[in-house]
């Protein structure tokens, strides 16, 4: 019986959260995520080139890596002679290329994250403005109601999958640690309804 109240409260929270956002904002949030990843993948090389030309990112990071990961200094710290001095200097030159590769990799990650965040912020701002405009029309209450229903659906989906997972993990084995939990789930009408959807 208590589980029914808990599940009903969670579904009500889902409805309220969906109501506050509205259907348009929920859909534009999902579409915005897809668009943000697309824009980040598309313009990542261009922004990386701009950042590298502006501040010399790869050169600075490669210098940092070669300064703090010097093979000759690392080898000199070991007891005994591992390699000759000329071999150590050539090893530093050989390992400068991976430092450049690591710097370029970090540059691409940085530019990707910048593009992802900026695109998501712009799309969130636009969807917020459009939702406010929709609220001033006759479509506003319908947008909010449908958003509440979608929010309830998402919460019901999460609860249903969780209950299904718990049932699969603990099963109906007598004496298992989850048998009282499974009995509680089986006695709940709302949990049974949510499980029947799957």
PDB file of C-alpha atoms in Angstrom:
ATOM      1  CA  UNK A   1       0.000   0.000   0.000  1.00  0.00           C
ATOM      2  CA  UNK A   2       2.838   2.404   0.827  1.00  0.00           C
ATOM      3  CA  UNK A   3       4.487   1.578  -2.485  1.00  0.00           C
ATOM      4  CA  UNK A   4       1.341   2.778  -4.280  1.00  0.00           C
ATOM      5  CA  UNK A   5       1.658   6.175  -2.594  1.00  0.00           C
ATOM      6  CA  UNK A   6       5.367   6.411  -3.371  1.00  0.00           C
ATOM      7  CA  UNK A   7       4.830   5.527  -7.038  1.00  0.00           C
ATOM      8  CA  UNK A   8       1.866   7.924  -7.299  1.00  0.00           C
ATOM      9  CA  UNK A   9       4.027  10.682  -5.811  1.00  0.00           C
ATOM     10  CA  UNK A  10       6.792   9.993  -8.318  1.00  0.00           C
ATOM     11  CA  UNK A  11       4.311  10.044 -11.205  1.00  0.00           C
ATOM     12  CA  UNK A  12       2.849  13.316  -9.898  1.00  0.00           C
ATOM     13  CA  UNK A  13       6.359  14.803  -9.739  1.00  0.00           C
ATOM     14  CA  UNK A  14       6.886  13.727 -13.343  1.00  0.00           C
ATOM     15  CA  UNK A  15       3.647  15.437 -14.342  1.00  0.00           C
ATOM     16  CA  UNK A  16       4.604  18.665 -12.543  1.00  0.00           C
ATOM     17  CA  UNK A  17       8.080  18.691 -14.083  1.00  0.00           C
ATOM     18  CA  UNK A  18       6.612  18.083 -17.539  1.00  0.00           C
ATOM     19  CA  UNK A  19       3.968  20.766 -16.946  1.00  0.00           C
ATOM     20  CA  UNK A  20       6.623  23.307 -16.017  1.00  0.00           C
ATOM     21  CA  UNK A  21       8.657  22.587 -19.130  1.00  0.00           C
ATOM     22  CA  UNK A  22       5.888  22.087 -21.649  1.00  0.00           C
ATOM     23  CA  UNK A  23       5.868  19.710 -24.598  1.00  0.00           C
ATOM     24  CA  UNK A  24       7.680  22.106 -26.914  1.00  0.00           C
ATOM     25  CA  UNK A  25      10.570  22.551 -24.509  1.00  0.00           C
ATOM     26  CA  UNK A  26      10.863  18.793 -23.875  1.00  0.00           C
ATOM     27  CA  UNK A  27      10.956  18.005 -27.599  1.00  0.00           C
ATOM     28  CA  UNK A  28      13.299  20.882 -28.373  1.00  0.00           C
ATOM     29  CA  UNK A  29      15.589  19.722 -25.550  1.00  0.00           C
ATOM     30  CA  UNK A  30      15.896  16.265 -27.086  1.00  0.00           C
ATOM     31  CA  UNK A  31      16.284  17.674 -30.590  1.00  0.00           C
ATOM     32  CA  UNK A  32      18.717  20.265 -29.246  1.00  0.00           C
ATOM     33  CA  UNK A  33      20.973  17.557 -27.898  1.00  0.00           C
ATOM     34  CA  UNK A  34      21.089  15.866 -31.308  1.00  0.00           C
ATOM     35  CA  UNK A  35      21.689  19.190 -33.069  1.00  0.00           C
ATOM     36  CA  UNK A  36      24.396  20.128 -30.545  1.00  0.00           C
ATOM     37  CA  UNK A  37      26.324  16.919 -31.205  1.00  0.00           C
ATOM     38  CA  UNK A  38      25.941  17.379 -34.967  1.00  0.00           C
ATOM     39  CA  UNK A  39      27.208  20.974 -34.835  1.00  0.00           C
ATOM     40  CA  UNK A  40      30.074  19.970 -32.550  1.00  0.00           C
ATOM     41  CA  UNK A  41      31.161  17.184 -34.918  1.00  0.00           C
ATOM     42  CA  UNK A  42      30.750  19.386 -37.989  1.00  0.00           C
ATOM     43  CA  UNK A  43      32.616  22.492 -36.813  1.00  0.00           C
ATOM     44  CA  UNK A  44      35.116  20.889 -34.444  1.00  0.00           C
ATOM     45  CA  UNK A  45      38.096  21.057 -36.862  1.00  0.00           C
ATOM     46  CA  UNK A  46      37.370  24.695 -37.735  1.00  0.00           C
ATOM     47  CA  UNK A  47      37.171  25.839 -34.116  1.00  0.00           C
ATOM     48  CA  UNK A  48      40.249  23.785 -33.232  1.00  0.00           C
ATOM     49  CA  UNK A  49      42.198  25.561 -35.987  1.00  0.00           C
ATOM     50  CA  UNK A  50      40.999  28.976 -34.771  1.00  0.00           C
ATOM     51  CA  UNK A  51      41.967  28.200 -31.167  1.00  0.00           C
ATOM     52  CA  UNK A  52      45.354  26.857 -32.250  1.00  0.00           C
ATOM     53  CA  UNK A  53      46.095  29.907 -34.411  1.00  0.00           C
ATOM     54  CA  UNK A  54      44.918  32.327 -31.723  1.00  0.00           C
ATOM     55  CA  UNK A  55      46.785  31.036 -28.685  1.00  0.00           C
ATOM     56  CA  UNK A  56      49.124  28.369 -30.070  1.00  0.00           C
ATOM     57  CA  UNK A  57      47.467  25.656 -28.017  1.00  0.00           C
ATOM     58  CA  UNK A  58      49.189  22.593 -29.483  1.00  0.00           C
ATOM     59  CA  UNK A  59      52.643  24.190 -29.332  1.00  0.00           C
ATOM     60  CA  UNK A  60      52.207  25.203 -25.683  1.00  0.00           C
ATOM     61  CA  UNK A  61      50.813  21.847 -24.590  1.00  0.00           C
ATOM     62  CA  UNK A  62      53.486  19.943 -26.544  1.00  0.00           C
ATOM     63  CA  UNK A  63      56.179  22.053 -24.852  1.00  0.00           C
ATOM     64  CA  UNK A  64      54.586  21.378 -21.475  1.00  0.00           C
ATOM     65  CA  UNK A  65      54.518  17.642 -22.150  1.00  0.00           C
ATOM     66  CA  UNK A  66      58.119  17.555 -23.399  1.00  0.00           C
ATOM     67  CA  UNK A  67      59.273  19.612 -20.408  1.00  0.00           C
ATOM     68  CA  UNK A  68      57.640  17.460 -17.760  1.00  0.00           C
ATOM     69  CA  UNK A  69      57.962  14.094 -19.523  1.00  0.00           C
ATOM     70  CA  UNK A  70      61.591  14.328 -20.568  1.00  0.00           C
ATOM     71  CA  UNK A  71      63.006  10.870 -21.266  1.00  0.00           C
ATOM     72  CA  UNK A  72      66.564  11.924 -20.504  1.00  0.00           C
ATOM     73  CA  UNK A  73      65.581  13.225 -17.049  1.00  0.00           C
ATOM     74  CA  UNK A  74      63.520  10.132 -16.295  1.00  0.00           C
ATOM     75  CA  UNK A  75      66.324   7.794 -17.373  1.00  0.00           C
ATOM     76  CA  UNK A  76      68.916   9.788 -15.431  1.00  0.00           C
ATOM     77  CA  UNK A  77      66.926   9.260 -12.236  1.00  0.00           C
ATOM     78  CA  UNK A  78      67.401   5.478 -12.466  1.00  0.00           C
ATOM     79  CA  UNK A  79      70.504   3.976 -10.866  1.00  0.00           C
ATOM     80  CA  UNK A  80      73.154   2.894 -13.334  1.00  0.00           C
ATOM     81  CA  UNK A  81      73.451   3.767 -17.014  1.00  0.00           C
ATOM     82  CA  UNK A  82      70.551   2.567 -19.144  1.00  0.00           C
ATOM     83  CA  UNK A  83      71.361   4.419 -22.351  1.00  0.00           C
ATOM     84  CA  UNK A  84      74.137   6.636 -23.624  1.00  0.00           C
ATOM     85  CA  UNK A  85      73.646  10.422 -23.554  1.00  0.00           C
ATOM     86  CA  UNK A  86      73.177  10.621 -27.348  1.00  0.00           C
ATOM     87  CA  UNK A  87      70.540   7.881 -27.195  1.00  0.00           C
ATOM     88  CA  UNK A  88      68.668   9.790 -24.497  1.00  0.00           C
ATOM     89  CA  UNK A  89      68.654  12.994 -26.548  1.00  0.00           C
ATOM     90  CA  UNK A  90      67.390  11.172 -29.628  1.00  0.00           C
ATOM     91  CA  UNK A  91      64.682   9.524 -27.500  1.00  0.00           C
ATOM     92  CA  UNK A  92      63.517  12.993 -26.431  1.00  0.00           C
ATOM     93  CA  UNK A  93      63.244  14.018 -30.091  1.00  0.00           C
ATOM     94  CA  UNK A  94      61.371  10.845 -30.998  1.00  0.00           C
ATOM     95  CA  UNK A  95      58.933  11.294 -28.123  1.00  0.00           C
ATOM     96  CA  UNK A  96      58.205  14.916 -29.085  1.00  0.00           C
ATOM     97  CA  UNK A  97      55.820  13.626 -31.790  1.00  0.00           C
ATOM     98  CA  UNK A  98      53.493  11.883 -29.301  1.00  0.00           C
ATOM     99  CA  UNK A  99      53.452  15.119 -27.283  1.00  0.00           C
ATOM    100  CA  UNK A 100      52.228  16.930 -30.390  1.00  0.00           C
ATOM    101  CA  UNK A 101      49.604  14.223 -30.972  1.00  0.00           C
ATOM    102  CA  UNK A 102      48.392  14.436 -27.380  1.00  0.00           C
ATOM    103  CA  UNK A 103      48.205  18.233 -27.667  1.00  0.00           C
ATOM    104  CA  UNK A 104      46.112  17.998 -30.848  1.00  0.00           C
ATOM    105  CA  UNK A 105      43.839  15.430 -29.217  1.00  0.00           C
ATOM    106  CA  UNK A 106      43.291  17.731 -26.225  1.00  0.00           C
ATOM    107  CA  UNK A 107      42.621  20.638 -28.590  1.00  0.00           C
ATOM    108  CA  UNK A 108      39.909  18.679 -30.418  1.00  0.00           C
ATOM    109  CA  UNK A 109      38.311  17.648 -27.129  1.00  0.00           C
ATOM    110  CA  UNK A 110      38.334  21.261 -25.915  1.00  0.00           C
ATOM    111  CA  UNK A 111      36.809  22.625 -29.126  1.00  0.00           C
ATOM    112  CA  UNK A 112      34.172  19.874 -29.149  1.00  0.00           C
ATOM    113  CA  UNK A 113      33.106  20.670 -25.572  1.00  0.00           C
ATOM    114  CA  UNK A 114      32.992  24.414 -26.293  1.00  0.00           C
ATOM    115  CA  UNK A 115      30.808  23.884 -29.368  1.00  0.00           C
ATOM    116  CA  UNK A 116      28.539  21.437 -27.559  1.00  0.00           C
ATOM    117  CA  UNK A 117      27.934  23.790 -24.627  1.00  0.00           C
ATOM    118  CA  UNK A 118      27.465  26.930 -26.744  1.00  0.00           C
ATOM    119  CA  UNK A 119      25.042  25.238 -29.133  1.00  0.00           C
ATOM    120  CA  UNK A 120      23.025  23.735 -26.279  1.00  0.00           C
ATOM    121  CA  UNK A 121      22.853  27.115 -24.498  1.00  0.00           C
ATOM    122  CA  UNK A 122      21.685  28.900 -27.659  1.00  0.00           C
ATOM    123  CA  UNK A 123      19.036  26.286 -28.402  1.00  0.00           C
ATOM    124  CA  UNK A 124      17.832  26.313 -24.778  1.00  0.00           C
ATOM    125  CA  UNK A 125      17.496  30.088 -24.914  1.00  0.00           C
ATOM    126  CA  UNK A 126      15.504  29.930 -28.157  1.00  0.00           C
ATOM    127  CA  UNK A 127      13.219  27.165 -26.874  1.00  0.00           C
ATOM    128  CA  UNK A 128      12.637  29.089 -23.632  1.00  0.00           C
ATOM    129  CA  UNK A 129      11.646  32.207 -25.553  1.00  0.00           C
ATOM    130  CA  UNK A 130       9.342  30.233 -27.854  1.00  0.00           C
ATOM    131  CA  UNK A 131       7.728  28.488 -24.868  1.00  0.00           C
ATOM    132  CA  UNK A 132       7.059  31.870 -23.250  1.00  0.00           C
ATOM    133  CA  UNK A 133       5.506  33.042 -26.525  1.00  0.00           C
ATOM    134  CA  UNK A 134       3.362  29.893 -26.693  1.00  0.00           C
ATOM    135  CA  UNK A 135       2.159  30.483 -23.127  1.00  0.00           C
ATOM    136  CA  UNK A 136       0.608  33.773 -24.226  1.00  0.00           C
ATOM    137  CA  UNK A 137      -1.518  32.058 -26.877  1.00  0.00           C
ATOM    138  CA  UNK A 138      -4.369  29.570 -26.710  1.00  0.00           C
ATOM    139  CA  UNK A 139      -1.896  26.751 -27.363  1.00  0.00           C
ATOM    140  CA  UNK A 140      -0.027  27.446 -24.088  1.00  0.00           C
ATOM    141  CA  UNK A 141      -2.224  25.357 -21.750  1.00  0.00           C
ATOM    142  CA  UNK A 142      -2.268  22.496 -24.267  1.00  0.00           C
ATOM    143  CA  UNK A 143       1.537  22.682 -24.497  1.00  0.00           C
ATOM    144  CA  UNK A 144       1.783  22.478 -20.701  1.00  0.00           C
ATOM    145  CA  UNK A 145      -0.756  19.639 -20.422  1.00  0.00           C
ATOM    146  CA  UNK A 146       0.969  17.566 -23.091  1.00  0.00           C
ATOM    147  CA  UNK A 147       4.300  18.296 -21.408  1.00  0.00           C
ATOM    148  CA  UNK A 148       2.863  16.980 -18.143  1.00  0.00           C
ATOM    149  CA  UNK A 149       1.689  13.806 -19.845  1.00  0.00           C
ATOM    150  CA  UNK A 150       5.087  13.276 -21.462  1.00  0.00           C
ATOM    151  CA  UNK A 151       6.789  13.896 -18.100  1.00  0.00           C
ATOM    152  CA  UNK A 152       4.498  11.321 -16.492  1.00  0.00           C
ATOM    153  CA  UNK A 153       5.284   8.875 -19.299  1.00  0.00           C
ATOM    154  CA  UNK A 154       9.054   9.268 -18.819  1.00  0.00           C
ATOM    155  CA  UNK A 155       8.776   8.730 -15.057  1.00  0.00           C
ATOM    156  CA  UNK A 156       6.497   5.713 -15.612  1.00  0.00           C
ATOM    157  CA  UNK A 157       9.045   4.334 -18.078  1.00  0.00           C
ATOM    158  CA  UNK A 158      11.893   4.734 -15.594  1.00  0.00           C
ATOM    159  CA  UNK A 159       9.847   3.198 -12.761  1.00  0.00           C
ATOM    160  CA  UNK A 160       8.671   0.322 -14.958  1.00  0.00           C
ATOM    161  CA  UNK A 161      12.171  -0.522 -16.133  1.00  0.00           C
ATOM    162  CA  UNK A 162      13.454  -0.301 -12.543  1.00  0.00           C
ATOM    163  CA  UNK A 163      10.711  -2.595 -11.251  1.00  0.00           C
ATOM    164  CA  UNK A 164      11.309  -4.998 -14.119  1.00  0.00           C
ATOM    165  CA  UNK A 165      15.020  -5.028 -13.310  1.00  0.00           C
ATOM    166  CA  UNK A 166      14.373  -5.622  -9.605  1.00  0.00           C
ATOM    167  CA  UNK A 167      12.008  -8.459 -10.442  1.00  0.00           C
ATOM    168  CA  UNK A 168      14.600  -9.980 -12.748  1.00  0.00           C
ATOM    169  CA  UNK A 169      17.422  -9.646 -10.233  1.00  0.00           C
ATOM    170  CA  UNK A 170      15.633 -10.896  -7.143  1.00  0.00           C
ATOM    171  CA  UNK A 171      13.029 -13.073  -8.827  1.00  0.00           C
ATOM    172  CA  UNK A 172      10.541 -15.043  -6.778  1.00  0.00           C
ATOM    173  CA  UNK A 173      13.039 -17.292  -5.002  1.00  0.00           C
ATOM    174  CA  UNK A 174      11.958 -18.030  -1.459  1.00  0.00           C
ATOM    175  CA  UNK A 175      14.502 -17.045   1.143  1.00  0.00           C
ATOM    176  CA  UNK A 176      16.317 -14.624  -1.146  1.00  0.00           C
ATOM    177  CA  UNK A 177      17.183 -11.210   0.244  1.00  0.00           C
ATOM    178  CA  UNK A 178      14.766  -9.526  -2.107  1.00  0.00           C
ATOM    179  CA  UNK A 179      11.728 -11.709  -1.444  1.00  0.00           C
ATOM    180  CA  UNK A 180      10.088  -9.111   0.828  1.00  0.00           C
ATOM    181  CA  UNK A 181      10.757  -6.448  -1.808  1.00  0.00           C
ATOM    182  CA  UNK A 182       9.238  -8.647  -4.510  1.00  0.00           C
ATOM    183  CA  UNK A 183       6.220  -9.334  -2.281  1.00  0.00           C
ATOM    184  CA  UNK A 184       5.754  -5.580  -1.794  1.00  0.00           C
ATOM    185  CA  UNK A 185       5.958  -5.011  -5.551  1.00  0.00           C
ATOM    186  CA  UNK A 186       3.495  -7.856  -6.211  1.00  0.00           C
ATOM    187  CA  UNK A 187       1.004  -6.441  -3.673  1.00  0.00           C
ATOM    188  CA  UNK A 188       1.099  -2.951  -5.213  1.00  0.00           C
ATOM    189  CA  UNK A 189      -1.644  -2.283  -7.769  1.00  0.00           C
ATOM    190  CA  UNK A 190       0.224   0.620  -9.367  1.00  0.00           C
ATOM    191  CA  UNK A 191       3.465  -1.375  -9.616  1.00  0.00           C
ATOM    192  CA  UNK A 192       1.526  -4.227 -11.230  1.00  0.00           C
ATOM    193  CA  UNK A 193       0.029  -1.799 -13.738  1.00  0.00           C
ATOM    194  CA  UNK A 194       3.433  -0.316 -14.586  1.00  0.00           C
ATOM    195  CA  UNK A 195       4.947  -3.789 -14.942  1.00  0.00           C
ATOM    196  CA  UNK A 196       2.084  -4.856 -17.218  1.00  0.00           C
ATOM    197  CA  UNK A 197       3.058  -2.063 -19.625  1.00  0.00           C
ATOM    198  CA  UNK A 198       6.324  -3.878 -20.269  1.00  0.00           C
TER     199      UNK A 198
END
